[in-house]
Coordinates of C-alpha atoms and ligand atoms in Angstrom, one line a residue:
X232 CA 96.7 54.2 -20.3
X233 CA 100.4 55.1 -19.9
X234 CA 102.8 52.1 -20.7
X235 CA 106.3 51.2 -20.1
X236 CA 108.0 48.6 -22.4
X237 CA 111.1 47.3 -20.7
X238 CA 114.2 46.5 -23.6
X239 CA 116.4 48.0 -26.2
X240 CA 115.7 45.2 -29.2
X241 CA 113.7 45.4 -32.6
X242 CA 111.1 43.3 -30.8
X243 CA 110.4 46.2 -28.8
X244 CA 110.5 48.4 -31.3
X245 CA 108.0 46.5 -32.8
X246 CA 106.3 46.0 -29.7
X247 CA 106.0 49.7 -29.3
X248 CA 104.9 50.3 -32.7
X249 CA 101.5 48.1 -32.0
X250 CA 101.0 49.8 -29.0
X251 CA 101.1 53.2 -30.6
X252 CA 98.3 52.1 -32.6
X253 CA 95.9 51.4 -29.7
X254 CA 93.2 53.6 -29.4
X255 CA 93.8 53.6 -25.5
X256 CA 97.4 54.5 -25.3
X257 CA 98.3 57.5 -23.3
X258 CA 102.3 58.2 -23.2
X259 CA 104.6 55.4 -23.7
X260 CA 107.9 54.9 -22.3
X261 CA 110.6 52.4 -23.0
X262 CA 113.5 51.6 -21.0
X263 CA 115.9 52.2 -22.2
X264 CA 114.9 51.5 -25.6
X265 CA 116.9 52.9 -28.9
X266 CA 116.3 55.7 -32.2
X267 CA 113.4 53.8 -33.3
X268 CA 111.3 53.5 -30.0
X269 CA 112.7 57.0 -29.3
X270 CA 110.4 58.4 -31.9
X271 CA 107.0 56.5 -30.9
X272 CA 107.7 57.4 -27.0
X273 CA 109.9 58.5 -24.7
X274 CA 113.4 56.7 -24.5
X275 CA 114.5 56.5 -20.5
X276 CA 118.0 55.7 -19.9
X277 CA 119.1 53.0 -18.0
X278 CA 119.7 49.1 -17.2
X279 CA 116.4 47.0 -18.4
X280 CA 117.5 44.9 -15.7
X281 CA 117.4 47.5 -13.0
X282 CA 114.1 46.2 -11.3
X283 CA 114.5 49.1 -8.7
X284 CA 114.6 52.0 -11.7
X285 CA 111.9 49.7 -13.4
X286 CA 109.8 50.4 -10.4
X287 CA 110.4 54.2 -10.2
X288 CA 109.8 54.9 -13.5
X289 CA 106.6 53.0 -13.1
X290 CA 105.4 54.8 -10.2
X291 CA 106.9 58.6 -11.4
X292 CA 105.0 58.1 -14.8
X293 CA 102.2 56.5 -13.7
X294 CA 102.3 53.5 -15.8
X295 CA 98.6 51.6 -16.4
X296 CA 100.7 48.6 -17.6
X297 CA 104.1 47.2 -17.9
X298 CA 105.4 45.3 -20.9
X299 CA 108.7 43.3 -20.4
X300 CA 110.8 42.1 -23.7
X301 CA 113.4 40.6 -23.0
X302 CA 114.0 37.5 -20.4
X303 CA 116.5 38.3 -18.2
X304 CA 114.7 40.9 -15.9
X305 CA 112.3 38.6 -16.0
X306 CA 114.2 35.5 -14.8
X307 CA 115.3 38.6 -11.7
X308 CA 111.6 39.0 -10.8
X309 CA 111.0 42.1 -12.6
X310 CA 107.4 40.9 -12.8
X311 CA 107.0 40.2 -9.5
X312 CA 108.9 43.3 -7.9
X313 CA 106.3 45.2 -10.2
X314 CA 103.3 43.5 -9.0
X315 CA 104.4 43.8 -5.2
X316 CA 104.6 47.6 -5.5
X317 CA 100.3 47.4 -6.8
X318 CA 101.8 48.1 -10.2
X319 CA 100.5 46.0 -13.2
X320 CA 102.4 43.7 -15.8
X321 CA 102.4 42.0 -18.7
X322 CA 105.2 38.4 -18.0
X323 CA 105.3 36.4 -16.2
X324 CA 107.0 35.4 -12.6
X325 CA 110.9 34.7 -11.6
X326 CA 109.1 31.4 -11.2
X327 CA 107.5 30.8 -14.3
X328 CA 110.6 32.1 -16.3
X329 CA 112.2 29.6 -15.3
X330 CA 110.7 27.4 -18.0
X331 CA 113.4 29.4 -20.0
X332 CA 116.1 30.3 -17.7
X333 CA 116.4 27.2 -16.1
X334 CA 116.8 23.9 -19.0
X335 CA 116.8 21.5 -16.5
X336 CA 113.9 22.8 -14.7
X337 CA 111.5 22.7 -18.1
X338 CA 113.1 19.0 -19.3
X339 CA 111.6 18.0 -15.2
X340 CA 108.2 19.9 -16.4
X341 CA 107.8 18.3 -19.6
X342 CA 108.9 14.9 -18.4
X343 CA 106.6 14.9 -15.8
X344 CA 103.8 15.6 -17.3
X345 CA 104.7 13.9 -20.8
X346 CA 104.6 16.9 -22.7
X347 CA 106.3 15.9 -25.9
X348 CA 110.4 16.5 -26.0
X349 CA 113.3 15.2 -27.2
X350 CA 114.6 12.8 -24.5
X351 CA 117.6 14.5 -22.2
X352 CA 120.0 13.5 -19.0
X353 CA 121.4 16.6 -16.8
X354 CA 125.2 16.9 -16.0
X355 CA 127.2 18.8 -13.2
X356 CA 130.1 16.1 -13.9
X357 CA 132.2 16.1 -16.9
X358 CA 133.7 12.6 -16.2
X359 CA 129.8 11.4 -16.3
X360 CA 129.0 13.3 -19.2
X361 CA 131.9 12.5 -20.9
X362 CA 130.7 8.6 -20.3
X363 CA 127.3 8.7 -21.3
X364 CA 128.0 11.1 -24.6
X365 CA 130.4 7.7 -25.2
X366 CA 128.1 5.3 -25.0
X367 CA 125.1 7.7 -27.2
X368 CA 125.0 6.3 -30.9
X369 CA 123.2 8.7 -31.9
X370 CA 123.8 12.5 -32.3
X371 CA 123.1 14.8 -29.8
X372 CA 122.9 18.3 -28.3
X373 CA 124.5 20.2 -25.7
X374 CA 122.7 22.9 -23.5
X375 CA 124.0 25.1 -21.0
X376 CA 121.0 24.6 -18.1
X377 CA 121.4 28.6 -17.8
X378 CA 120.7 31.6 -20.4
X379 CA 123.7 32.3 -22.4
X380 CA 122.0 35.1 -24.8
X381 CA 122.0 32.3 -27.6
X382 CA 125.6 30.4 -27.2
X383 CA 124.5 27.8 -25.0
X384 CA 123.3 25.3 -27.5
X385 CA 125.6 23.3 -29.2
X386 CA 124.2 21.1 -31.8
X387 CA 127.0 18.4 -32.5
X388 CA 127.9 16.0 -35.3
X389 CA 129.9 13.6 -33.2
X390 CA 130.2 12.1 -29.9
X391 CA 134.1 13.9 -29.7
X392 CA 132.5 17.6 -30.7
X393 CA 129.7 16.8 -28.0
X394 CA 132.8 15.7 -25.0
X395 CA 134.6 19.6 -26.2
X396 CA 131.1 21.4 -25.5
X397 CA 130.6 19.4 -22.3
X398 CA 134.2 20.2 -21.4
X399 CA 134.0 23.8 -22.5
X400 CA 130.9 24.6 -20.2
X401 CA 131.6 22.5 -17.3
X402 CA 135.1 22.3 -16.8
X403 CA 136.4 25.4 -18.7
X404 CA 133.3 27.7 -17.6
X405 CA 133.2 29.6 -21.1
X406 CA 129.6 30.4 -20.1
X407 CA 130.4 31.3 -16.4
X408 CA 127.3 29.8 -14.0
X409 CA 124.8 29.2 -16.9
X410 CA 127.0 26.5 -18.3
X411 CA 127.7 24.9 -15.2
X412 CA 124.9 22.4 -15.5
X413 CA 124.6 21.0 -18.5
X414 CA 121.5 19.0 -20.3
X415 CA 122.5 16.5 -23.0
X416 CA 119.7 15.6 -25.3
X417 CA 119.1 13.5 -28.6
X418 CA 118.9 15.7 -31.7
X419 CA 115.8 15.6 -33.4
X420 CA 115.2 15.9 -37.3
X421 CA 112.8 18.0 -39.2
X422 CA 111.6 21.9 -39.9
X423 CA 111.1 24.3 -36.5
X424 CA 108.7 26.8 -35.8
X425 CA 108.0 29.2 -33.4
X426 CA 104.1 29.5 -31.9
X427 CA 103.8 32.4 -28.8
X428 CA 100.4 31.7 -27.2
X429 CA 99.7 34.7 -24.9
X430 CA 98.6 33.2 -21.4
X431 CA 96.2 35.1 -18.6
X432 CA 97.0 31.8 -16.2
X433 CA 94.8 29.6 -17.4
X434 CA 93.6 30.9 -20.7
X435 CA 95.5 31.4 -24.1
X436 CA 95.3 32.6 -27.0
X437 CA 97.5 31.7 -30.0
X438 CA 99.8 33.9 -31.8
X439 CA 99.8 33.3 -35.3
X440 CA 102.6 30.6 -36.0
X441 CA 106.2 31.9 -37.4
X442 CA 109.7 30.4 -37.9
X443 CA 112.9 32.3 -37.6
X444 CA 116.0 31.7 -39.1
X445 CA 118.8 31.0 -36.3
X446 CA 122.0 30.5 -38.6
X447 CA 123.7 32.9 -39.5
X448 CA 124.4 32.7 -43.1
X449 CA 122.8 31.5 -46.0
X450 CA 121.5 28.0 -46.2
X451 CA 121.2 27.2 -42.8
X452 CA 125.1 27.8 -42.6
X453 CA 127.2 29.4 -39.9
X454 CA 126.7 30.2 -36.1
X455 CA 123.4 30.3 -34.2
X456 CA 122.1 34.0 -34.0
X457 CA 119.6 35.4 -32.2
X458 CA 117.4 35.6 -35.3
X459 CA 118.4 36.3 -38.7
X460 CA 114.9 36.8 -40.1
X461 CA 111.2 35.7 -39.5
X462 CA 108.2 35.2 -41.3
X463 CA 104.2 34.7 -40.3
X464 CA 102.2 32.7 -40.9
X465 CA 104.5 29.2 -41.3
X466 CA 103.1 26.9 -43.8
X467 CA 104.4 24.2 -41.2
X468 CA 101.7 24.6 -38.8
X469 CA 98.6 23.3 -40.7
X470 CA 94.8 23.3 -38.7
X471 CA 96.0 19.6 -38.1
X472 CA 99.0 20.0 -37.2
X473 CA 98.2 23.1 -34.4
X474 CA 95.3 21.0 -33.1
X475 CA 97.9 18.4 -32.1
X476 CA 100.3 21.3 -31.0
X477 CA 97.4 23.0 -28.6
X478 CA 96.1 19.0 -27.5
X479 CA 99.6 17.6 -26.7
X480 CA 101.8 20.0 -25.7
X481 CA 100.1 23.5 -25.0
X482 CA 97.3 22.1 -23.2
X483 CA 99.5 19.8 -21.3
X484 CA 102.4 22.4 -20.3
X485 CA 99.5 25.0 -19.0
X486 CA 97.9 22.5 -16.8
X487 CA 101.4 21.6 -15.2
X488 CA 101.8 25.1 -14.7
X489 CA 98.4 25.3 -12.8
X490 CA 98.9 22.0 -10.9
X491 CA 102.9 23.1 -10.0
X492 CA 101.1 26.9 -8.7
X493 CA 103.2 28.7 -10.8
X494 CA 100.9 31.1 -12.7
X495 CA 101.8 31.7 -16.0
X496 CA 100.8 35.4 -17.6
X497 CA 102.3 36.6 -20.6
X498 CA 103.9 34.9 -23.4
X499 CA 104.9 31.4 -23.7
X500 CA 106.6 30.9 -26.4
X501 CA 106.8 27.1 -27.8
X502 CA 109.8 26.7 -29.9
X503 CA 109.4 23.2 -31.9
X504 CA 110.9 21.2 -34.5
X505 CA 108.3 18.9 -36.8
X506 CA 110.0 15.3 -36.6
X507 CA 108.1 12.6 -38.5
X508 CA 106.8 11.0 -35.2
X509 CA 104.7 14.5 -34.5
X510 CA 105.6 18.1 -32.9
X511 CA 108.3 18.4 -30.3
X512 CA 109.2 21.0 -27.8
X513 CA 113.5 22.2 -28.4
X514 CA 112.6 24.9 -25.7
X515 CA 110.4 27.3 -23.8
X516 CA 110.7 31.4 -23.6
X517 CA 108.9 33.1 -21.4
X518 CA 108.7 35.9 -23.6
X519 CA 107.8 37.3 -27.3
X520 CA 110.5 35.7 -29.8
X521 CA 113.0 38.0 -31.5
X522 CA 112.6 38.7 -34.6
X523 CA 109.2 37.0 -34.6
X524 CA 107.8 39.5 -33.1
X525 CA 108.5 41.7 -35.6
X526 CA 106.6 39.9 -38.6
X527 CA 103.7 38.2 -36.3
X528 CA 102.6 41.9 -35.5
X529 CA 102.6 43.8 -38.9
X530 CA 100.2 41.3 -39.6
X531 CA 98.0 42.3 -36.2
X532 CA 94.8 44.3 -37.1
X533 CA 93.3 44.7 -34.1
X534 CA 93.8 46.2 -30.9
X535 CA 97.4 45.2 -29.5
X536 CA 96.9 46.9 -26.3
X537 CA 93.3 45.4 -25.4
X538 CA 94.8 42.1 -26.0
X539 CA 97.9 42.5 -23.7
X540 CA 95.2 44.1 -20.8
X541 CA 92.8 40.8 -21.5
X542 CA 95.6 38.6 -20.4
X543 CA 96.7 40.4 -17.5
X544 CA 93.1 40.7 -16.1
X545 CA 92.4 37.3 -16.8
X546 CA 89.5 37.5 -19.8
X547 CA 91.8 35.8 -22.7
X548 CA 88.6 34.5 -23.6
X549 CA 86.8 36.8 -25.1
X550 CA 89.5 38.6 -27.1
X551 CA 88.6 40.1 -30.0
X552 CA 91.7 39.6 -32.7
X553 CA 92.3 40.0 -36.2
X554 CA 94.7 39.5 -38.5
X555 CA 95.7 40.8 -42.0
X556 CA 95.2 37.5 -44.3
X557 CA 98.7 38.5 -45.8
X558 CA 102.1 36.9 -45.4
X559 CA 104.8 39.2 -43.6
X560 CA 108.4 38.5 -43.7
X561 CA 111.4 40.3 -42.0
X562 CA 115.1 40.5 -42.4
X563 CA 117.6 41.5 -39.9
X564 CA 120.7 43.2 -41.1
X565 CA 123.4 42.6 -38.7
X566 CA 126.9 44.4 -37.5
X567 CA 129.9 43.0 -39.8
X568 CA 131.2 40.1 -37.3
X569 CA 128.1 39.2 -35.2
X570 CA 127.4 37.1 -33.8
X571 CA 131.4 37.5 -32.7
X572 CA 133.0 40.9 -32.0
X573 CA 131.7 43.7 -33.9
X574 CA 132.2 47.2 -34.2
X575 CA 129.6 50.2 -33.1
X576 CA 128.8 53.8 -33.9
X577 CA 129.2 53.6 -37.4
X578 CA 126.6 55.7 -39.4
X579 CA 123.6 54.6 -41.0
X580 CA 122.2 55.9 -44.2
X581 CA 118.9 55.2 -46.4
X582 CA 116.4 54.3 -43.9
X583 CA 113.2 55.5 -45.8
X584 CA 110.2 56.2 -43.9
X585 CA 107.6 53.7 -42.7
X586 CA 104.8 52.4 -45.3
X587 CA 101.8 50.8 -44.5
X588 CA 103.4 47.7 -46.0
X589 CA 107.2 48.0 -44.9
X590 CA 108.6 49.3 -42.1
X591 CA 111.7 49.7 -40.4
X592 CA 112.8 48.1 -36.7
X593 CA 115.8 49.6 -34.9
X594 CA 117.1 47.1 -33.0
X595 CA 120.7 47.9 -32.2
X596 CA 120.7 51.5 -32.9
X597 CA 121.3 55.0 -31.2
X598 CA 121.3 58.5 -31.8
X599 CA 124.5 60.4 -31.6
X600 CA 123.1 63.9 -32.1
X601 CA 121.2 63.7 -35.2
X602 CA 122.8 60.8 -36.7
X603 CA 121.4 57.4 -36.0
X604 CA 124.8 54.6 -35.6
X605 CA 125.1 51.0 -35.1
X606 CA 124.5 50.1 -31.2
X607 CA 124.1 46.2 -31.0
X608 CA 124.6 43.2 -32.8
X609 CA 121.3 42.9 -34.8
X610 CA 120.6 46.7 -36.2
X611 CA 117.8 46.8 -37.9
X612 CA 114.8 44.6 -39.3
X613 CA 113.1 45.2 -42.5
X614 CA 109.6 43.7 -42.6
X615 CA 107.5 43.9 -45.0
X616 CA 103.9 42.2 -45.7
X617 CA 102.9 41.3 -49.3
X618 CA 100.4 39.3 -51.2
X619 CA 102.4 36.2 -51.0
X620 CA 105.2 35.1 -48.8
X621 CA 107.8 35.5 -52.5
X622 CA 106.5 39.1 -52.7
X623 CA 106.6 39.9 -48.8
X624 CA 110.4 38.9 -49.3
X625 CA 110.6 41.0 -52.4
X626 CA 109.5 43.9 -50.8
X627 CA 111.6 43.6 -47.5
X628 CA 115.2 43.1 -50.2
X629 CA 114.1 45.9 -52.3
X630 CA 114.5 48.4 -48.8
X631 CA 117.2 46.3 -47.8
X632 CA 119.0 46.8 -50.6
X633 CA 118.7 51.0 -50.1
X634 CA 119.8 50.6 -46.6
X635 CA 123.4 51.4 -45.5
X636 CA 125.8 50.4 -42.8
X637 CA 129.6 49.3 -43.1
X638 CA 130.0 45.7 -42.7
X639 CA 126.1 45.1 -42.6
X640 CA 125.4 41.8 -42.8
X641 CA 122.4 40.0 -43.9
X642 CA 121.0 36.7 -45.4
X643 CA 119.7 36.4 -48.7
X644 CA 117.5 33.7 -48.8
X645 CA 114.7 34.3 -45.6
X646 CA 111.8 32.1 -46.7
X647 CA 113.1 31.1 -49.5
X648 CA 113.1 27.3 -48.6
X649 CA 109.7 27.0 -46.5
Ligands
AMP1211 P1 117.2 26.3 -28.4 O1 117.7 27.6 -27.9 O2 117.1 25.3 -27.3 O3 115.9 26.5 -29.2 O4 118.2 25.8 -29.4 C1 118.7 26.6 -30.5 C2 118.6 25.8 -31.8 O5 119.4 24.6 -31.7 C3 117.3 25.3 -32.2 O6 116.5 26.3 -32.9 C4 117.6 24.1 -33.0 O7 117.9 24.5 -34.3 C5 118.8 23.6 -32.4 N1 118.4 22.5 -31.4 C6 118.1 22.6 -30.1 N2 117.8 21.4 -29.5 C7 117.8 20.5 -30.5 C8 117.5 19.1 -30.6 N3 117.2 18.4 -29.5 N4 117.7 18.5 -31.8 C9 118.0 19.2 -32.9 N5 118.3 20.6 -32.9 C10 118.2 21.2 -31.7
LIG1212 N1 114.1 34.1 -32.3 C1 114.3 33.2 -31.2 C2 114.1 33.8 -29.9 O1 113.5 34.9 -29.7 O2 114.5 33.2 -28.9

């Protein structure tokens, strides 16, 4: 089976790299991808949110099955433009994305159907947002409704730092359309984790659990990223606690789905924080997390492809999947300046070759004849498996560390602090 992977990031890379391993693979193509996809499959140039081209390239290569990364062509009806023209997918539709694209639209879901979340109003109004933030005690948190590739969350200390956010999006527009509503919702306490289950409509199956780290810097200091790192399994998510996880909010959130008609197929990815009252949704993605991704599949023994066709035909149930027993962890080394300005096309040196315990992610990168530069903000992920979580790290620093970039940036304590 040909297959097209739609995206540029290491979580394609990585997405690509299970793929290749599948004994039914034919050719694969990513669009547009970057030097790392480029040598597992061919690379086609062009806009991953060009539904149109997405089409074409479909049709021209005749492509068994679609994979889409990243969630903005999905929030544009990739998925559905793909579908129309008898070609399949794997994500889900304009509809169901929404759950990530539209905040205000997934705080409605969960409310309704008292999926467990922290508690939220919705603003077009400054002067009304401005009020209630004043009369909040507590903390809280301000969301652009809209996706703002990871600046529209502002997690404030004080009421007057909340009233600036509100007053950035709403009445100074920094985020253009996707801050003009805004969601304003308590801040919750406690350790997050990331859980994708992969979802045929009705059925899912469970990725094994991860956490990321958003911060920039070390300690849980600096800017919200994209991802900074990742590692799988978390120790957060016990048997008990997932069992409450699947019962009251997984279980819950499908069913909505179901009951609203919005069929759900792909991943839905849960993104929660642990407070001491019990498991809490912070948001939705309609899509595999980034870097997550990354470590949650070096640990995938079994068929990647099979699973991906299970949930598109609608037999999640009897999937067959393994999993290597052992921890993986991966760090992402970053442009000097990200999540800001930063520069590109610098060189990079001292990537070695894959293992079969470490291997390398391209996630901003390009070729420029036979020299592969800097292309993006995140550049490359290390990640590594190991015999413990302390020696997965290990292994990831140690190629780090040979691994060279100017003004690469990277954190230094990924799952350290677990
Ligand atoms: P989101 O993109 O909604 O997951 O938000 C990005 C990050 O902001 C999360 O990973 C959390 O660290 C933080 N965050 C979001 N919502 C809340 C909340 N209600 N309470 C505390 N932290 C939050
Ligand atoms: N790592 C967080 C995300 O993919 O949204």
């Amino acid at each position: 089976m040909n297959v097209l992977v739609i995206g540029a990031g290491g979580r394609e890379h990585a997405l690509c790299r299970a793929l290749a391993r599948s004994r039914e693979l034919g050719q694969l193509f990513i669009l547009p991808g970057n030097a790392g996809t480029a040598r597992l499959g061919t690379n086609v140039p062009g806009d991953p949110c060009n539904i149109a081209l997405a089409v074409e390239v479909a049709r021209r290569e005749s492509i068994g099955l679609t994979v889409i990364g990243p969630e903005e062509p999905l929030a544009l009806g990739m998925a559905d433009a793909l579908e129309k023209a008898g070609l399949r997918v794997f994500g889900p539709h304009a509809s169901a994305a929404r759950l990530e694209a539209d905040k205000v639209f997934a705080k409605q879901l969960m409310r309704q159907y008292a999926v467990p979340t922290a508690e939220a109003r919705t603003f077009k109004d400054f002067r009304l947002a401005h009020q209630y933030i004043e009369t909040r005690d507590e903390p809280v948190v301000v969301k652009a409704a809209g996706l703002a590739k990871g600046k529209g969350v502002i997690v404030c200390n004080d009421p007057s730092d909340a009233i600036l956010a509100a007053e950035d999006m709403l009445v100074k527009r920094k985020l253009g359309s996707a801050g003009a509503t805004i969601v304003v919702e308590e801040r919750l306490l406690g350790r997050e984790a990331s859980l994708l289950a992969v979802v045929d409509g009705h059925t899912s199956y469970l990725l094994e659990p991860a956490q990321d780290h958003k911060r920039l810097r070390d300690g849980d200091e600096g800017p919200n990223t994209g991802g900074m790192g990742a590692f799988c399994p978390s120790p957060l998510i016990d048997a008990e606690t997932l069992g409450q996880i699947e019962t009251q909010i997984l279980v819950p959130t499908l069913d909505a789905l179901v009951h609203e008609n919005i069929p759900y197929r792909g991943v839905l990815y849960l993104g929660l924080i642990m407070t001491t009252a019990g498991p809490r949704v912070l948001e939705f993605n309609c899509r595999f997390g980034d870097p997550e991704t990354q470590a949650i599949l070096m640990r995938l023994r079994s068929d990647f492809l099979d699973l991906l066709n299970a949930a598109v035909d609608g037999g999640l149930e009897d999937a067959e999947v393994a999993w290597d027993p052992r921890p993986a962890l991966c760090v992402v080394m970053a442009s000097g300046g990200y999540p800001d300005k930063y520069e590109t096309g610098l060189p990079i040196a001292g990537v070695p070759e894959d293992s079969d315990d470490v291997v390398v992610d391209h996630a901003g990168t390009r070729y420029e004849g036979d020299q592969v530069v800097t292309a993006g903000g995140r550049v490359l992920g290390v990640t590594a498996l190991g015999e413990t979580l302390a020696d997965a790290r290990r292994r990831a620093y140690d190629v780090v560390s040979q691994i060279h970039f100017e003004g690469a940036q990277y954190r230094t304590d990924l799952g350290a602090a677990t």
